[in-house]
C-alpha atoms as one frame of an Amber mdcrd trajectory, in Angstrom:
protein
   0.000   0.000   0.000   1.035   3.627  -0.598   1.281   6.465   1.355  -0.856
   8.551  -0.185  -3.788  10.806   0.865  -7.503  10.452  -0.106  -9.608  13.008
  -1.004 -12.295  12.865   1.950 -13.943  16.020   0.316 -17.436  13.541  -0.307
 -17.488  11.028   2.173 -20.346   8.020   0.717 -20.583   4.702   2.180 -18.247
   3.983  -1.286 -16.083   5.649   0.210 -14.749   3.695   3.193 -11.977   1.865
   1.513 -10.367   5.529   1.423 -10.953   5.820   4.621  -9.153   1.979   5.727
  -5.960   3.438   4.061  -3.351   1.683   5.424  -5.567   0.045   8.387  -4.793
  -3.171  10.003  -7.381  -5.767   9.392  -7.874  -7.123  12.890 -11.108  -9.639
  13.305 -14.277 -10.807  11.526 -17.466 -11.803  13.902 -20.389 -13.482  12.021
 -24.179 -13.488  13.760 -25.712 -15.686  11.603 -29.295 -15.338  13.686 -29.167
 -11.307  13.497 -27.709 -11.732   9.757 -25.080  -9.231  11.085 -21.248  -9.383
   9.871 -18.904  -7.094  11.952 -15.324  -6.225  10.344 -13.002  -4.263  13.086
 -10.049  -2.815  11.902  -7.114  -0.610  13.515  -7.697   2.769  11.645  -5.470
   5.872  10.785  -7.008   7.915  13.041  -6.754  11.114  15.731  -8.581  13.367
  17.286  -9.176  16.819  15.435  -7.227  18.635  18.089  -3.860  16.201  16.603
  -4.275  14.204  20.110  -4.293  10.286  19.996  -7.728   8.478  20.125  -7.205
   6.166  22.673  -9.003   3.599  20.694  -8.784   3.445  16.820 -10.732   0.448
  16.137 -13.508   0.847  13.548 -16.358  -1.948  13.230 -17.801  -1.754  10.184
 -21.194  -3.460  10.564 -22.998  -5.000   7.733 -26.604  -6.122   8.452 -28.842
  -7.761   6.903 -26.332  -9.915   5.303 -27.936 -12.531   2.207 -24.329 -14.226
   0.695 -21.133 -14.822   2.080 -18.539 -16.718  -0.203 -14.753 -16.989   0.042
 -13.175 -17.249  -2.930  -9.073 -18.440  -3.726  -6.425 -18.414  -5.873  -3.089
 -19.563  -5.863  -0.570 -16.827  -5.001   2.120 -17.614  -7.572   0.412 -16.982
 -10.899   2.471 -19.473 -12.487   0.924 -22.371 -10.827  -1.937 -24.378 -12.542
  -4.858 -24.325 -11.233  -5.592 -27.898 -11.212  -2.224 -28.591  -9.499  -3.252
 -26.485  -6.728  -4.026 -27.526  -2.542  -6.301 -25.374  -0.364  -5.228 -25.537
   2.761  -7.520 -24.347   5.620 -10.573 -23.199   3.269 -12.528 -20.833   5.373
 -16.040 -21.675   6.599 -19.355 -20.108   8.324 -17.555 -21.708  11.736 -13.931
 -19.800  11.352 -16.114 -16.756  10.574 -18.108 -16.828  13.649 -14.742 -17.852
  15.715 -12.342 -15.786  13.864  -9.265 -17.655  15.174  -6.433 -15.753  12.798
  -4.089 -13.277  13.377  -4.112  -9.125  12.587  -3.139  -8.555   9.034  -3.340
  -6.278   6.260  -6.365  -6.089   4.016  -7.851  -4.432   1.385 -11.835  -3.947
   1.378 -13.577  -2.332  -1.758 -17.279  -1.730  -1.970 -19.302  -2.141  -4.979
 -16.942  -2.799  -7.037 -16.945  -4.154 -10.706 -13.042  -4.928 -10.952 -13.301
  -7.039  -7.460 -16.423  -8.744  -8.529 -14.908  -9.562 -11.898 -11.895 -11.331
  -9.974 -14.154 -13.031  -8.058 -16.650 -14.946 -10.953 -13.133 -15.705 -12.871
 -11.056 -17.122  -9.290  -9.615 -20.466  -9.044 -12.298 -21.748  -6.051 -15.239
 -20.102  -5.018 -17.068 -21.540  -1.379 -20.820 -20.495  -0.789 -20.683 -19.848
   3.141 -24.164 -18.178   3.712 -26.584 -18.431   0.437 -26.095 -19.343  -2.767
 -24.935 -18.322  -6.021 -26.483 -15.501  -7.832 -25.944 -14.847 -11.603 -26.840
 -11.088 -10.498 -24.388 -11.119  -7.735 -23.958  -7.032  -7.290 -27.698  -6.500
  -7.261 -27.429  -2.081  -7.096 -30.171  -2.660  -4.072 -27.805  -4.489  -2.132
 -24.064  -3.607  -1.264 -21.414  -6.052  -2.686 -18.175  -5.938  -0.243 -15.022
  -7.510  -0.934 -12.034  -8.485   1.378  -8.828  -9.384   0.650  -6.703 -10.654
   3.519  -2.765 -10.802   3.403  -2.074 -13.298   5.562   1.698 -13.688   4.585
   1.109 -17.104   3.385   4.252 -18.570   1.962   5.588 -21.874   0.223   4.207
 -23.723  -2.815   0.746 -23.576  -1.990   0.690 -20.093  -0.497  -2.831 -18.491
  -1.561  -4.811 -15.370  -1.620  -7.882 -15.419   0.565 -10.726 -13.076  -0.154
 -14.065 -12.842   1.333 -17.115 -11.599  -0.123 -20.232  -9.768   1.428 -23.500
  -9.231   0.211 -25.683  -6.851   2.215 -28.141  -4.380   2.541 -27.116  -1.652
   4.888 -22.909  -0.705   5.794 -22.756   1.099   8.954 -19.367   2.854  10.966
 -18.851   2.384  14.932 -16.554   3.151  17.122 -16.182   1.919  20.790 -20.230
   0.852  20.170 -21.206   4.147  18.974 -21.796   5.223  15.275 -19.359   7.162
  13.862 -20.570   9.588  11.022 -18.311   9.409   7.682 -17.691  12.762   7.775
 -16.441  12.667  11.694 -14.232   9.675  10.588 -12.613  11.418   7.557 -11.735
  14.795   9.983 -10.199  12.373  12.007  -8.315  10.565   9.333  -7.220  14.065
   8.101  -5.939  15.059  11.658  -3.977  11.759  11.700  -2.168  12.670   7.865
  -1.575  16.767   9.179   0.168  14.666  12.202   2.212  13.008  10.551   2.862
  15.511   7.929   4.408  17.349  10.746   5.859  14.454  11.861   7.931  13.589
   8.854  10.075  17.416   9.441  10.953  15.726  12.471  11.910  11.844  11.941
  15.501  12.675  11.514  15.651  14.392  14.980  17.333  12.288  18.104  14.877
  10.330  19.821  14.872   9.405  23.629  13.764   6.559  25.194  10.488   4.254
  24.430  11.703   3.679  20.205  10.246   5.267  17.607   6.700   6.894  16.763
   3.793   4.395  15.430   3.955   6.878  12.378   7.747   6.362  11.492   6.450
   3.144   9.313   5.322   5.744   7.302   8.415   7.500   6.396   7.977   8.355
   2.762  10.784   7.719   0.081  12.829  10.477  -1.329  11.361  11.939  -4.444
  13.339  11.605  -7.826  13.839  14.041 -10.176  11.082  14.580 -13.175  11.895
  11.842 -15.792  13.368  13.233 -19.172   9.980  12.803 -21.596  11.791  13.419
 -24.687  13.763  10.289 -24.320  13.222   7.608 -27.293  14.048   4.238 -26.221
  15.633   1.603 -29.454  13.728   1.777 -32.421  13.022  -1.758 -32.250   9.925
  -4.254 -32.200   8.368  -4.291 -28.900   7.221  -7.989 -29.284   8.054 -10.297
 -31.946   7.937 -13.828 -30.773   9.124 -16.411 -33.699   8.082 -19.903 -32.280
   5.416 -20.334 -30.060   2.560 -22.742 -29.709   0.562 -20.659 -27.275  -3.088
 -19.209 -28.218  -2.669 -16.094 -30.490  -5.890 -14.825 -27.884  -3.758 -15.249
 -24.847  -0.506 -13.487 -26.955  -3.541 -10.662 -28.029  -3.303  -8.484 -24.603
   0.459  -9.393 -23.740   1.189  -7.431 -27.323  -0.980  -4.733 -26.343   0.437
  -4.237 -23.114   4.154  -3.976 -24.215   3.661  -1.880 -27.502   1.121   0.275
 -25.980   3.611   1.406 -23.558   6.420   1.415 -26.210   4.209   3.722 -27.997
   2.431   5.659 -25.952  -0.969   3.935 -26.682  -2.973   4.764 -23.455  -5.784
   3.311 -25.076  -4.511   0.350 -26.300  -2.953  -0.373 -22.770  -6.308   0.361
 -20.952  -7.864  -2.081 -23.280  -5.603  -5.164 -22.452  -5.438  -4.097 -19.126
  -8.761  -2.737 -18.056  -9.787  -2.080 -14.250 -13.842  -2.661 -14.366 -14.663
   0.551 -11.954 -13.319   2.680 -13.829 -13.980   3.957 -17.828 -12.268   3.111
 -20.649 -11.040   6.846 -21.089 -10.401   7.452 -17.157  -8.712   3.994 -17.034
  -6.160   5.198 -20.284  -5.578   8.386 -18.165  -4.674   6.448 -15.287  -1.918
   4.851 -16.644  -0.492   7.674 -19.284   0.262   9.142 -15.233   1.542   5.976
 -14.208   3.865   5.085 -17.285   4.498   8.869 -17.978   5.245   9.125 -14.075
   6.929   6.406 -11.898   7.266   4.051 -14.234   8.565   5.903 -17.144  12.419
   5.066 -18.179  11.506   1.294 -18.505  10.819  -0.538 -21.939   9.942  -4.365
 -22.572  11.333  -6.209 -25.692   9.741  -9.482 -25.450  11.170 -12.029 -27.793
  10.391 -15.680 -26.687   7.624 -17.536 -24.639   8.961 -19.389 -21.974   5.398
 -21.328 -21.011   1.967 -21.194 -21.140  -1.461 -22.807 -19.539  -4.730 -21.732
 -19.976  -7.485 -24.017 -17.583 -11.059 -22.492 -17.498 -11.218 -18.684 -17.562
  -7.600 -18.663 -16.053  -4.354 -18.720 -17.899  -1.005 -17.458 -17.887   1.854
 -16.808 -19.740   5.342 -16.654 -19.285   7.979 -14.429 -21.449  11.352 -13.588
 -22.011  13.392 -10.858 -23.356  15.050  -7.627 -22.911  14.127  -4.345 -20.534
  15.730  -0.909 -21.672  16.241   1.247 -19.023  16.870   4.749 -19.918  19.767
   6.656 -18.545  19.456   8.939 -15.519  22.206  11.444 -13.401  23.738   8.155
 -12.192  23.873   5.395 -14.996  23.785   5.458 -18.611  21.368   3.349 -20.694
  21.760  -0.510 -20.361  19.775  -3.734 -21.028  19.142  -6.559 -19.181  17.614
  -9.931 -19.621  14.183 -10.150 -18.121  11.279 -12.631 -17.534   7.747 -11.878
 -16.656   4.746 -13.369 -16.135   1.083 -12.163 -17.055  -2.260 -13.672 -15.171
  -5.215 -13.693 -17.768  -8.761 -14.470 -17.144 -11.011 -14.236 -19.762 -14.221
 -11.497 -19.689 -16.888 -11.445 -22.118 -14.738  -9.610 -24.555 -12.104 -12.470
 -24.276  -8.843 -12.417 -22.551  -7.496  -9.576 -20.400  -4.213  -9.326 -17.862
  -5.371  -9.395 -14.650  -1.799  -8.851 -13.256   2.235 -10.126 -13.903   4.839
 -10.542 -12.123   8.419  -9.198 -13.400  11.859 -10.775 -12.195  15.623 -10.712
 -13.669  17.779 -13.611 -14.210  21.401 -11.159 -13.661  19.941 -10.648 -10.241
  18.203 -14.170  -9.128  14.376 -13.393  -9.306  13.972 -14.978 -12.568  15.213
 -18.157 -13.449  18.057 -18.819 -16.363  17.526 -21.981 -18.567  20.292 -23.258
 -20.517  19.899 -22.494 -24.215  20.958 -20.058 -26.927  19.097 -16.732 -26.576
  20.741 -15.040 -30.188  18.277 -11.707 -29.254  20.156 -11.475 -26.337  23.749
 -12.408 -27.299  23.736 -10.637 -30.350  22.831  -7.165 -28.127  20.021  -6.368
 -30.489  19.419  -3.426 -28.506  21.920  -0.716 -29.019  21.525   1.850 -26.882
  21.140   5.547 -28.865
C-alpha cells in the first residue's frame, strides 16, 4: 500500500476503503441469527485537536447480510490451477470464531473490478446463500475483502471474502461514527504526521520510535526526461510459439502500448472494471508517464503457457531498456515476466504479472541459446 492521501472532500458509504488506508485488518465476527457481519479494523485515526484516540478500532457493521462466499487463488500466478491444494478453506464456523491473526487487508465496496476477480477465481465456497448470476444486485451492497495473511511456500494463496448486504454502517467503541467525523479524524492523523515527517531525523529518547515512522515516505526523484526515445526496435516479436494467439492478443498490447504511448490500447488489455475506458487510459499515461517511465519491454520468446477455465497465464522472455538517468547510462538486461489472464466477455485480459531478472536471481536462467540477447540487439542511442 502507498502512502498517499484520499480526497475525503465527499465522504459516501463507497467511500470507506479511502478511509481503511493503510488500516490493520484485525477480526471478523459473524451473527448468523441477526444476519449481522462485523469487520473491526485498527484505523489511521486522531482526534481533530492532533491528540491520539485512545481507541482506533472501527467496526464496520454489515446487516442484513444474504451471501457470504470466500473465494481463492493460488498466489504464484504461475501455478496451474488444477495442481493447486487449499489448505484451511474458510467456513461459516472460522467466521463466527475468527481464530487468525491481525493482518493487512484491502476492502472495496461495490466494485466491478473485485467482482470480476471473483466470478473468474480459481475456487469459489458459498458460506451463507447461494450463487447468484446477479451477484452485485445495485439494491444491495457487494463488499469484498482481501486478507494478506503472509502465506508462503508452494501452496501459499490469496484469501478473499465476499459480502452481500443491505445496509454498511461505521462504529466506534459501540457508537456510530458519522463518515464525515471519521474522515476529519483521518485528516488530523495525515496533518500529524505531515508534521511528523520534518521531524523523523531528529534524536529520539527513550520508548523507540513513533507508530507513524512506518510511514516515512521515500525520497522523491527528479522529473523523468519525456523526450527520451528508447531503441527503435519491435516491442514484441515472438518467432516460435505454440501458445493461443488470444492469450498473446493483450500481452502485445500491453508492451507496444507502452512502447508507444498507446494509453488506449494499454487500458484495453489491461482494463480495471470501476473505472472507464477513457479514465482507465488516463490512469496509466500518469503511471507510465510518471513512476514508471524510463523502462521498456522487448519481449522475444515464450517461456510457457497454460490456460485451464477462464484462467491462464503466460510466461515471457526478453530484454528491458532502461533509460539513462544522473547516475547510470542506458543498459539492457535480460528479463522474464509473467502475465495472469482471465477471460471477460470480450475475451482475454491481464489481470496482473509478475516481473523478475535472471542477472539478479528473481527470474530463473535456462540453458539455451538466446541469439536476441547475445547478439545485443538493442543498441543503446
Amino acid at each position: 500500500m502507498g502512502n498517499a492521501r484520499p480526497d475525503n472532500s465527499r465522504l459516501r458509504t463507497e467511500d470507506i476503503p479511502d478511509l481503511l488506508h493503510d488500516a490493520q485488518f484485525l477480526t471478523a465476527r459473524w451473527k448468523p441469527k441477526l444476519a449481522q457481519v462485523s469487520l473491526l479494523f485498527d484505523c489511521l485515526r486522531r482526534n481533530t485537536d492532533g491528540s491520539q484516540i485512545a481507541d482506533r478500532t472501527v467496526e464496520i457493521r454489515l446487516n442484513r447480510v444474504h451471501r457470504i462466499a470466500a473465494y481463492y487463488d493460488p498466489a504464484n500466478i504461475e501455478v496451474r490451477p488444477s495442481r493447486f491444494r487449499l489448505d484451511r478453506p474458510f467456513s461459516s464456523a472460522s467466521l463466527q470464531d475468527w481464530s487468525y491473526p491481525p493482518s493487512e487487508a484491502c476492502l472495496s465496496i461495490n466494485s466491478q473490478e473485485s467482482l470480476f476477480a471473483m466470478t473468474t477465481s480459481w475456487r469459489i465456497d458459498w458460506l451463507e446463500g447461494t450463487y447468484a448470476k446477479q451477484a452485485g444486485d445495485p439494491r444491495t451492497f457487494s463488499i469484498h475483502l482481501y486478507l494478506d495473511q503472509y502465506d508462503h511456500g508452494e501452496y501459499a494463496c490469496e484469501r478473499c471474502l465476499y459480502f452481500e448486504c443491505e445496509a454498511v454502517d461505521a462504529f466506534s467503541s459501540g457508537v456510530a461514527l458519522d463518515l464525515d467525523e471519521w474522515g476529519g479524524q483521518f485528516d488530523a492523523w495525515w496533518d500529524f504526521w505531515e508534521a511528523h515527517v520534518g521531524e523523523i531525523r531528529a534524536p529520539r529518547g527513550e520508548g523507540g520510535p513513533a507508530a507513524e515512522d512506518r510511514f516515512i515516505p521515500a525520497g522523491e526523484d527528479p522529473p523523468p526526461d519525456l523526450s527520451y526515445e528508447p531503441p527503435d526496435q519491435p516491442a514484441f516479436l515472438v518467432l516460435q510459439t505454440d501458445a493461443p494467439p488470444e492469450l498473446l492478443g493483450p500481452i502485445q498490447g500491453m508492451i507496444e502500448g507502452i512502447m508507444r504511448r498507446d494509453w488506449a490500447r494499454l487500458a484495453q488489455a489491461w482494463p480495471d472494471y470501476d473505472k472507464s475506458a477513457e479514465d482507465r487510459a488516463r490512469e496509466l499515461e500518469e503511471l507510465y508517464l510518471g513512476p514508471e517511465f524510463g523502462r521498456w519491454t522487448y519481449v522475444r520468446q515464450v517461456d510457457a503457457w497454460w490456460e485451464e477455465g477462464s484462467q491462464a497465464c503466460v510466461t515471457v522472455r526478453g530484454i528491458e531498456h532502461t533509460a539513462p538517468d544522473h547516475e547510470d547510462p542506458a543498459a539492457n538486461q535480460e528479463t522474464v515476466i509473467s502475465f495472469a489472464l482471465r477471460k471477460s466477455d470480450h475475451g482475454w485480459r491481464i489481470l496482473t504479472f509478475a516481473q523478475g531478472w535472471p542477472e539478479d536471481g528473481s527470474a530463473d536462467q535456462p540453458s539455451g541459446p538466446k541469439p536476441w540477447l547475445d547478439e545485443q540487439a538493442l543498441q543503446s542511442e
